[in-house]
Amino acid sequence: MKKRRNHQILLLLLVGFSAIFIGAESQTSSSVDAAAMLALKKSLNEPEGWSDSDPCLWKHVGCQDNRVTRIQIGNQNLQGTLPPDLQNLTQLERLEVQGNNLSGSVPSLSGLSSLKVVMLSNNQFSSFPSDFFTGMSFLQSVEIDNNPFSSWEIPESIRNASALQNFSANSANVSGKIPDFLGPDVFPSLNILHLAFNRLEGGLPSSFSGSPIVSLWVNGQTSKLSGRIDVVQNMTSLKEIWLHSNGFTGPLPDFSGLKDLVTLSLRDNSFTGPFPISLVHVGSLKAVNLTNNLLQGPMPDFGPSVSADTKVGLNSFCLPVPGDCDSRVNTLLSIVKSFGYPQKFAENWKGNDPCADWIGITCSGGNITVVNFLKMGIVGTISPEFASLKSLQRLILGDNNLTGSIPEELTTLPALKDLDLSNNQIYGKIPPFRSNVIVNTDGNVDIGKDRSTPPPPGTPNNPDSGNTPVNGGKKSSGSVGVIVFSVIGGVFFIFLISLLVFCLYKKKQKRFSRVQSPNAMVIHPRNSGSDNESVKITVAGSSVSVGAISDTHTIPSSDQGDIQMVEAGNMVISIQVLRNVTNNFSEENILGRGGFGVVYKGELHDGTKIAVKRMESGVITAKGLAEFKSEIAVLTKVRHRHLVALLGYCLDGNERLLVYEYMPQGTLSMHLFSWVEEGLKPLEWTKRVTTKVDVYSFGVILMELITGRRALDESQPEESMHLVTWFKRMLINKDTFPKAIDPTVDVNEETLVSISTIAELAGHCCAREPYQRPDMGHIVNVLSSLVELWKPTDQNTEDIYGIDLDVSLPQALKKWQAYDGRSGMESSSSALLPSLDNTQTSIPTRPFGFAESFASTDGR
């Protein structure tokens, strides 16, 4: 009994000591919290309601068991910094300081395992620690948008926050690539990923497949995200997809699995190929923006319930409204699908008529007869869809990087004569084409081979090479034999190389001699190949070379009057053919007359209609010949669907002829002045032209004034050649915009504000859609305030730099004109104007506010 009593006393003592120890520890923890909160209070301009000595009684602070669990001081107009002492608040669950003016570095909060919500957005924090997320196993939401952090990458430590549901870092200067570990394997609960307006590069990680992300914002990256977006089709929880203003390419994926998709913004990228029709049938969809891409095929029809912006920009839809494309368009798009819808085709193939100057396509009578994709840098495989072009005569796919085998379907083309597959990576057997089809497969090392077949014995790729080790006695003899055989083989190899060079030289001479037939001219193809390809012209009785021809191929003909084929689809045609097709330049064939000469209509034997422009003998002078050559030099370089294509030209004695494609709709004058007599509809251009055109032009002028650059400056790189496009790109980033300002202008903070206002106005004036451009009245209001701000205030002289500030601009102009009219003469009004020798000197040598490098003759 006594022993039991002793045990009870001991137990009571232990319980008492434990209570004392726990109480002491609790008091110590709360005092640590109090010290941390006091440090926070000192680092800020004191928030309202923080005067009590107990932080748990402070306004916007929450506690549990005397431990701080919530700090919610967002949008309180606070200034200051966050102290590192916050790391001691081990029970903190919510830290909300958004919408203030806090600065300095974000302190490391590593080890705060209870933290669930962090809201730091819309402040002036300068850096973000890489170990911030360490130990935050319960973290659910992080918002750090709109902070001028120094460049940083999403740290590896964020893996610790595997319970994360919301990560938002818009306009936070995040750089590098989107990490692979943001996928569902590490973050199975991540619903919101907002990383817009940063400096991210690379593509969307494939690890995003199966992600539960509902809202994905990665738009507006300065460094431009790129690549394809195929992974999106497997992110079936998505409701918002914002990928606009990046550099994404390739075809759009199938969106049919995204049953809850509401908003899709893909504008300002480089997507190609047809729009996936499956997206039209997503019932939850409310808004789509596809502008400024290179999408092809039919324009999607979303119906009235969807706000769709598809009609403007650079897209290459076959029709300006939803509707079916021409069957030839559909066939060609099916063909380039096997190439991955290259951007080159998307940029050039516009409209619903492939015969209207589509690159690589030549037609006759509305039928596609030649497909020439020579040296276009395409990859992929040869599509069996080529077999659908029943009129195809020549298929040229040489000098690309095509793989796979030759489709059997190509053998069914009834008109095919020439198939060039040279210098690719094609393998397998050549299908049995008709005997009259010329098939060129040179430069395909695996042609005729099945890549699944192992290399023959003795090759480096076959371990069973047959070089079995032998005994020592035969080894020496074998070595001597190898040396002798190597010497003989080397001599024989050199002999073969010499023979090959000689044959190629003779063959080249023969090819040139065959092209140089008398009475011939060159017809240029619509689809010019690479820029370094040039043309050889052969004229009556002589040969005139322009550049040089590489790999010229001539189809033999018994009649020199027949059309012959030259490299890249050029046609050689005799002068006699031109006489025949124009009925010897008869009056009945005249289409019109001009200062250069007469234009005749003609039709070649294959049905191709042409317009032959013949120089009058009276203008065959040095000037006339110079004009002729100048027109050739310009038009042979120009290829545009809105310009008549120059097909060729001919020099034959005193004859000077240009051959154009025939335009059946007649001349502009006929539509302007004779449309009633001709039974035509009147033009409706006046109904489309508005004052908004002038507003756009004014915006361009403002851009020229700000930058000191031309609207089109061919001396600049291609990406900055067009002023409007380049200017808008520079305007997006406040850091890069000052670099766009004319270097002759001295820029400080005050002038930069005004210039930025004018720059923003210029951007609105040059909006794509007329209705988005301001009225001139609004423009005047914007500029008037700046006029008052920058109007000179020097009252020491009535006339500053020859300008009377109290006189209106029209009056000042009249004064200048009056003065210029009596240059060199004295006048009673000379006191009003400075005594000058000419008008130019009325411009000050260097106006106020311009850099010292500025001169009065400077066009800027």
Short mmCIF file of C-alpha atoms in Angstrom, two decimals, residues 818-837:
data_model
loop_
_atom_site.label_atom_id
_atom_site.label_comp_id
_atom_site.label_asym_id
_atom_site.label_seq_id
_atom_site.Cartn_x
_atom_site.Cartn_y
_atom_site.Cartn_z
CA ALA A 818 6.58 86.45 -97.36
CA TYR A 819 10.16 86.64 -96.22
CA ASP A 820 11.30 83.91 -98.63
CA GLY A 821 9.67 85.81 -101.52
CA ARG A 822 11.99 88.78 -101.05
CA SER A 823 15.19 86.99 -100.16
CA GLY A 824 18.13 89.36 -100.30
CA MET A 825 15.90 92.52 -100.12
CA GLU A 826 15.48 94.94 -97.25
CA SER A 827 12.01 95.39 -95.83
CA SER A 828 10.31 97.52 -93.26
CA SER A 829 9.26 94.38 -91.48
CA SER A 830 12.80 93.09 -91.20
CA ALA A 831 12.68 93.75 -87.49
CA LEU A 832 10.13 90.95 -87.14
CA LEU A 833 12.37 88.34 -88.77
CA PRO A 834 16.07 87.70 -88.40
CA SER A 835 18.30 88.78 -91.24
CA LEU A 836 18.94 85.51 -93.06
CA ASP A 837 20.39 84.48 -96.39
#
